[in-house]
Amino acid sequence: MPLYRDDAIVMRTQKLGEADRIVTLLTREHGTVRAVAKGVRRTSSRFGARLEPFMMIDAQLHEGRSLDIVTQVETVGPYARVICEDYGLYTAGTVMLETAERLVGGEKEPAVQQFWLLVGAVRSLAEKTHAPGLVLDSYLLRSFAIAGWAASFTDCARCGEPGPHHSFAVAQGGAVCQRCRPHGATSPSPATFDLLAALIAGDWAVADASDARTRRQASGLVAAYCQYHLERTLRSLRMVERDMPEGADGARERVPDRAPDRAPVPPIRAAQEQLAPGEVGA
């Protein structure tokens, strides 16, 4: 059997038999790879902890008929522990893994840009460089842009008329002018458009300075945009915790959320049971 080595990030795991595990990897050169890690569920396993979701690894694999076989693993980025200990980081990271698995094509099809984007986003979560919600929305916008669904937040997405504009239409691809505005288009605040443009461009000075209301409105638009182009809901997105803006009296104010089917946020242990890494993207 041919032997190959590649950098990878673990996206999903599934139990196999009594001691083995099937791992789904996003690799740098080989795209999505599904492989069997033999004996990793035993306490004596040499690299069981290295094959957990969010871990960046250097893996050696034997090519098999249907599933490859993991023969050696070296840790490159130990991000799993930090992310899994924090509810906000865990749920945001789970959405990223699910999105990457859905956007990347068939097995063994290279997706170098998607790989490095996911690695950078997971690293940013683990280092707590920015708010998890901002990192997640930035990742979603950029990953969809790489996949061919780049949103426009300044010029009109339909006719190209220079902006800024005041309407947003998911089906049209983002901001739309008054002439192209379809029935049912939303009218986000100018600050929301600025935040969305900053997230897709990587302007973190603007993104970090945004307030809670603007972030929540932007997150709803991003969720709706992703659902439209995937033609299905990201299962893990409903578990993501979003900051609630405060009203004038200091109380938490309810803001309409455009993302579909957001459920109440459970404790982190319950969330990990509902969004177990072995089920991400299932």
Short mmCIF file of C-alpha atoms in Angstrom, two decimals:
data_model
loop_
_atom_site.label_atom_id
_atom_site.label_comp_id
_atom_site.label_asym_id
_atom_site.label_seq_id
_atom_site.Cartn_x
_atom_site.Cartn_y
_atom_site.Cartn_z
CA MET A 1 0.00 0.00 0.00
CA PRO A 2 1.33 3.50 -0.86
CA LEU A 3 2.55 5.52 2.11
CA TYR A 4 2.12 9.29 2.35
CA ARG A 5 2.54 12.06 4.90
CA ASP A 6 0.60 15.31 5.21
CA ASP A 7 -0.34 18.12 7.58
CA ALA A 8 -3.92 17.81 8.75
CA ILE A 9 -6.54 19.10 11.15
CA VAL A 10 -8.93 16.62 12.75
CA MET A 11 -12.56 17.44 11.91
CA ARG A 12 -14.51 14.44 13.13
CA THR A 13 -14.13 11.10 14.92
CA GLN A 14 -16.29 7.97 15.07
CA LYS A 15 -15.95 4.84 17.16
CA LEU A 16 -15.07 1.65 15.29
CA GLY A 17 -15.16 -1.70 17.01
CA GLU A 18 -13.87 -1.97 20.56
CA ALA A 19 -10.66 0.05 20.34
CA ASP A 20 -10.40 1.70 16.92
CA ARG A 21 -11.66 5.00 15.62
CA ILE A 22 -12.44 6.49 12.21
CA VAL A 23 -11.05 10.01 11.90
CA THR A 24 -11.99 12.55 9.25
CA LEU A 25 -9.09 14.85 8.43
CA LEU A 26 -8.76 17.97 6.34
CA THR A 27 -5.26 17.71 4.92
CA ARG A 28 -3.12 20.28 3.17
CA GLU A 29 -2.37 18.32 -0.01
CA HIS A 30 -5.00 15.55 -0.09
CA GLY A 31 -8.19 17.37 0.92
CA THR A 32 -10.63 15.37 3.03
CA VAL A 33 -9.29 12.00 4.17
CA ARG A 34 -11.11 9.34 6.18
CA ALA A 35 -8.80 6.94 7.96
CA VAL A 36 -8.78 4.25 10.62
CA ALA A 37 -6.71 4.83 13.74
CA LYS A 38 -6.21 1.39 15.25
CA GLY A 39 -6.16 0.98 19.02
CA VAL A 40 -6.44 4.69 19.81
CA ARG A 41 -9.21 4.15 22.35
CA ARG A 42 -6.98 2.01 24.52
CA THR A 43 -5.27 3.74 27.46
CA SER A 44 -1.95 2.46 26.17
CA SER A 45 -2.34 4.17 22.78
CA ARG A 46 0.64 6.30 21.79
CA PHE A 47 -1.31 8.94 19.86
CA GLY A 48 -4.96 8.67 20.89
CA ALA A 49 -5.08 12.20 22.35
CA ARG A 50 -3.54 13.61 19.18
CA LEU A 51 -6.47 12.45 17.07
CA GLU A 52 -9.15 14.61 18.65
CA PRO A 53 -11.15 17.35 16.85
CA PHE A 54 -9.34 20.71 16.59
CA MET A 55 -5.88 19.11 16.75
CA MET A 56 -3.44 20.06 14.00
CA ILE A 57 -1.14 17.16 13.27
CA ASP A 58 1.54 15.81 10.98
CA ALA A 59 0.19 12.40 10.02
CA GLN A 60 1.61 9.43 8.16
CA LEU A 61 -0.96 7.19 6.49
CA HIS A 62 -1.16 4.02 4.42
CA GLU A 63 -3.54 4.27 1.49
CA GLY A 64 -6.30 1.66 1.67
CA ARG A 65 -9.18 0.61 -0.56
CA SER A 66 -11.95 2.52 1.24
CA LEU A 67 -10.31 3.91 4.37
CA ASP A 68 -6.67 4.83 4.86
CA ILE A 69 -4.77 3.70 7.96
CA VAL A 70 -3.05 6.09 10.37
CA THR A 71 0.42 4.80 11.22
CA GLN A 72 2.11 7.78 12.82
CA VAL A 73 1.01 11.13 14.29
CA GLU A 74 2.98 14.14 15.49
CA THR A 75 1.35 17.14 17.17
CA VAL A 76 1.74 20.47 15.38
CA GLY A 77 -0.97 22.57 17.07
CA PRO A 78 -2.44 21.28 20.38
CA TYR A 79 -5.63 23.35 20.21
CA ALA A 80 -8.18 20.78 21.39
CA ARG A 81 -7.86 21.15 25.17
CA VAL A 82 -8.15 24.94 25.26
CA ILE A 83 -11.14 24.96 22.89
CA CYS A 84 -13.03 22.10 24.55
CA GLU A 85 -12.72 23.69 28.00
CA ASP A 86 -14.62 26.83 26.96
CA TYR A 87 -18.26 26.73 25.84
CA GLY A 88 -18.01 29.70 23.46
CA LEU A 89 -14.83 28.44 21.83
CA TYR A 90 -16.13 24.87 21.55
CA THR A 91 -19.43 25.71 19.85
CA ALA A 92 -17.83 28.24 17.48
CA GLY A 93 -15.12 25.76 16.57
CA THR A 94 -17.65 22.98 15.99
CA VAL A 95 -19.46 25.15 13.43
CA MET A 96 -16.14 25.72 11.66
CA LEU A 97 -15.40 22.00 11.44
CA GLU A 98 -18.88 21.22 10.16
CA THR A 99 -18.66 24.01 7.57
CA ALA A 100 -15.25 22.87 6.32
CA GLU A 101 -16.45 19.30 5.93
CA ARG A 102 -19.45 20.41 3.89
CA LEU A 103 -17.63 22.91 1.68
CA VAL A 104 -14.64 20.79 0.77
CA GLY A 105 -15.37 18.49 -2.16
CA GLY A 106 -14.99 14.74 -2.40
CA GLU A 107 -12.26 12.79 -0.67
CA LYS A 108 -8.66 13.29 -1.78
CA GLU A 109 -9.49 16.53 -3.65
CA PRO A 110 -6.92 19.19 -2.60
CA ALA A 111 -8.36 22.25 -0.85
CA VAL A 112 -5.28 24.16 0.26
CA GLN A 113 -7.02 27.50 0.84
CA GLN A 114 -9.77 25.94 2.93
CA PHE A 115 -7.16 24.05 4.95
CA TRP A 116 -5.10 27.11 5.86
CA LEU A 117 -8.22 29.18 6.55
CA LEU A 118 -9.51 26.55 8.99
CA VAL A 119 -6.13 26.20 10.67
CA GLY A 120 -5.88 29.97 11.13
CA ALA A 121 -9.42 30.21 12.53
CA VAL A 122 -8.92 27.34 15.00
CA ARG A 123 -5.59 28.80 16.11
CA SER A 124 -7.23 32.19 16.66
CA LEU A 125 -9.91 30.56 18.81
CA ALA A 126 -7.34 28.70 20.91
CA GLU A 127 -5.23 31.83 21.41
CA LYS A 128 -8.36 33.86 22.27
CA THR A 129 -7.15 36.66 20.03
CA HIS A 130 -10.67 37.91 19.26
CA ALA A 131 -14.22 37.20 20.39
CA PRO A 132 -15.30 33.70 19.30
CA GLY A 133 -18.37 35.03 17.48
CA LEU A 134 -16.27 37.42 15.40
CA VAL A 135 -13.78 34.69 14.49
CA LEU A 136 -16.62 32.37 13.53
CA ASP A 137 -18.42 34.91 11.32
CA SER A 138 -15.16 35.93 9.66
CA TYR A 139 -14.36 32.28 8.96
CA LEU A 140 -17.80 31.61 7.51
CA LEU A 141 -17.68 34.60 5.17
CA ARG A 142 -14.16 33.77 3.96
CA SER A 143 -14.76 30.04 3.55
CA PHE A 144 -17.86 30.70 1.44
CA ALA A 145 -15.90 33.23 -0.61
CA ILE A 146 -13.26 30.57 -1.33
CA ALA A 147 -16.05 28.16 -2.29
CA GLY A 148 -17.33 30.68 -4.86
CA TRP A 149 -20.01 32.52 -2.87
CA ALA A 150 -18.29 35.77 -2.01
CA ALA A 151 -20.68 38.29 -0.45
CA SER A 152 -20.56 42.03 -1.23
CA PHE A 153 -21.11 44.53 1.56
CA THR A 154 -20.28 47.79 -0.21
CA ASP A 155 -21.10 47.73 -3.94
CA CYS A 156 -24.39 46.33 -5.22
CA ALA A 157 -24.06 42.56 -5.51
CA ARG A 158 -26.33 42.50 -8.56
CA CYS A 159 -25.46 45.50 -10.77
CA GLY A 160 -22.18 46.61 -9.23
CA GLU A 161 -23.28 50.17 -8.46
CA PRO A 162 -20.80 51.68 -5.98
CA GLY A 163 -22.03 51.84 -2.40
CA PRO A 164 -22.59 52.10 0.41
CA HIS A 165 -26.13 50.76 0.13
CA HIS A 166 -28.79 50.23 2.78
CA SER A 167 -30.38 46.90 1.87
CA PHE A 168 -29.19 43.31 2.15
CA ALA A 169 -30.56 40.41 0.08
CA VAL A 170 -29.22 36.93 0.77
CA ALA A 171 -30.27 35.51 -2.60
CA GLN A 172 -28.64 38.40 -4.49
CA GLY A 173 -25.30 37.99 -2.73
CA GLY A 174 -25.21 40.80 -0.19
CA ALA A 175 -25.76 44.55 -0.38
CA VAL A 176 -28.14 45.77 -3.08
CA CYS A 177 -29.01 49.22 -4.41
CA GLN A 178 -32.52 50.65 -4.37
CA ARG A 179 -33.19 49.58 -7.98
CA CYS A 180 -32.10 45.98 -7.40
CA ARG A 181 -33.68 45.63 -3.98
CA PRO A 182 -36.05 42.61 -4.04
CA HIS A 183 -39.16 42.23 -1.94
CA GLY A 184 -38.28 41.02 1.53
CA ALA A 185 -34.74 42.42 1.63
CA THR A 186 -33.55 43.54 5.05
CA SER A 187 -32.16 46.95 6.00
CA PRO A 188 -29.25 46.48 8.42
CA SER A 189 -27.64 49.45 10.11
CA PRO A 190 -24.59 51.07 8.44
CA ALA A 191 -22.50 49.78 11.38
CA THR A 192 -23.55 46.22 10.54
CA PHE A 193 -22.42 46.62 6.93
CA ASP A 194 -19.11 48.04 8.18
CA LEU A 195 -18.64 45.07 10.51
CA LEU A 196 -19.43 42.51 7.80
CA ALA A 197 -17.01 44.19 5.40
CA ALA A 198 -14.35 44.21 8.12
CA LEU A 199 -14.85 40.51 8.89
CA ILE A 200 -14.46 39.37 5.31
CA ALA A 201 -11.44 41.66 4.80
CA GLY A 202 -9.77 40.81 8.11
CA ASP A 203 -9.91 44.36 9.49
CA TRP A 204 -9.85 43.38 13.15
CA ALA A 205 -9.50 46.92 14.47
CA VAL A 206 -12.99 47.70 13.16
CA ALA A 207 -14.41 44.30 14.14
CA ASP A 208 -13.13 44.40 17.72
CA ALA A 209 -14.54 47.92 18.20
CA SER A 210 -18.11 46.87 17.24
CA ASP A 211 -20.87 46.71 19.86
CA ALA A 212 -22.98 43.70 20.88
CA ARG A 213 -26.09 44.74 18.93
CA THR A 214 -24.14 45.16 15.70
CA ARG A 215 -22.38 41.82 16.16
CA ARG A 216 -25.65 40.00 16.74
CA GLN A 217 -27.31 41.53 13.68
CA ALA A 218 -24.28 40.67 11.55
CA SER A 219 -24.28 37.09 12.87
CA GLY A 220 -27.91 36.64 11.87
CA LEU A 221 -27.17 37.78 8.32
CA VAL A 222 -24.12 35.51 8.09
CA ALA A 223 -26.16 32.52 9.32
CA ALA A 224 -28.92 33.19 6.79
CA TYR A 225 -26.36 33.60 3.99
CA CYS A 226 -24.70 30.28 4.84
CA GLN A 227 -27.99 28.42 5.08
CA TYR A 228 -29.14 29.74 1.72
CA HIS A 229 -26.03 28.62 -0.16
CA LEU A 230 -25.72 25.26 1.62
CA GLU A 231 -29.45 24.69 1.13
CA ARG A 232 -29.59 23.32 4.66
CA THR A 233 -28.99 24.55 8.20
CA LEU A 234 -25.62 24.14 9.87
CA ARG A 235 -26.65 21.79 12.65
CA SER A 236 -24.18 23.10 15.21
CA LEU A 237 -24.89 26.80 14.56
CA ARG A 238 -28.00 26.81 16.75
CA MET A 239 -25.83 26.08 19.81
CA VAL A 240 -23.59 29.12 19.40
CA GLU A 241 -23.92 31.63 22.21
CA ARG A 242 -24.42 35.22 21.09
CA ASP A 243 -24.03 38.31 23.25
CA MET A 244 -27.28 40.09 24.06
CA PRO A 245 -27.06 43.90 23.92
CA GLU A 246 -28.14 45.92 26.94
CA GLY A 247 -31.04 48.36 26.90
CA ALA A 248 -31.07 51.82 28.40
CA ASP A 249 -32.00 50.41 31.83
CA GLY A 250 -29.07 47.96 31.76
CA ALA A 251 -31.30 44.93 31.24
CA ARG A 252 -30.62 42.44 28.49
CA GLU A 253 -32.68 43.38 25.46
CA ARG A 254 -34.05 40.79 23.07
CA VAL A 255 -32.98 41.39 19.50
CA PRO A 256 -34.60 39.50 16.59
CA ASP A 257 -32.24 36.83 15.33
CA ARG A 258 -32.32 36.08 11.62
CA ALA A 259 -30.53 32.79 12.03
CA PRO A 260 -32.97 29.84 11.95
CA ASP A 261 -33.92 27.72 14.93
CA ARG A 262 -31.62 29.04 17.64
CA ALA A 263 -32.19 26.96 20.77
CA PRO A 264 -31.60 28.09 24.37
CA VAL A 265 -27.95 27.72 25.35
CA PRO A 266 -27.36 24.72 27.65
CA PRO A 267 -24.36 24.24 29.96
CA ILE A 268 -21.11 23.29 28.23
CA ARG A 269 -21.34 19.66 29.30
CA ALA A 270 -24.77 19.30 27.76
CA ALA A 271 -23.56 21.06 24.63
CA GLN A 272 -20.64 18.67 24.27
CA GLU A 273 -23.04 15.73 24.56
CA GLN A 274 -25.39 17.19 21.93
CA LEU A 275 -22.59 18.29 19.60
CA ALA A 276 -20.16 15.46 20.21
CA PRO A 277 -17.16 15.81 17.86
CA GLY A 278 -17.90 12.36 16.49
CA GLU A 279 -21.21 13.65 15.16
CA VAL A 280 -20.13 16.93 13.60
CA GLY A 281 -21.46 17.10 10.09
CA ALA A 282 -23.31 13.83 10.44
#
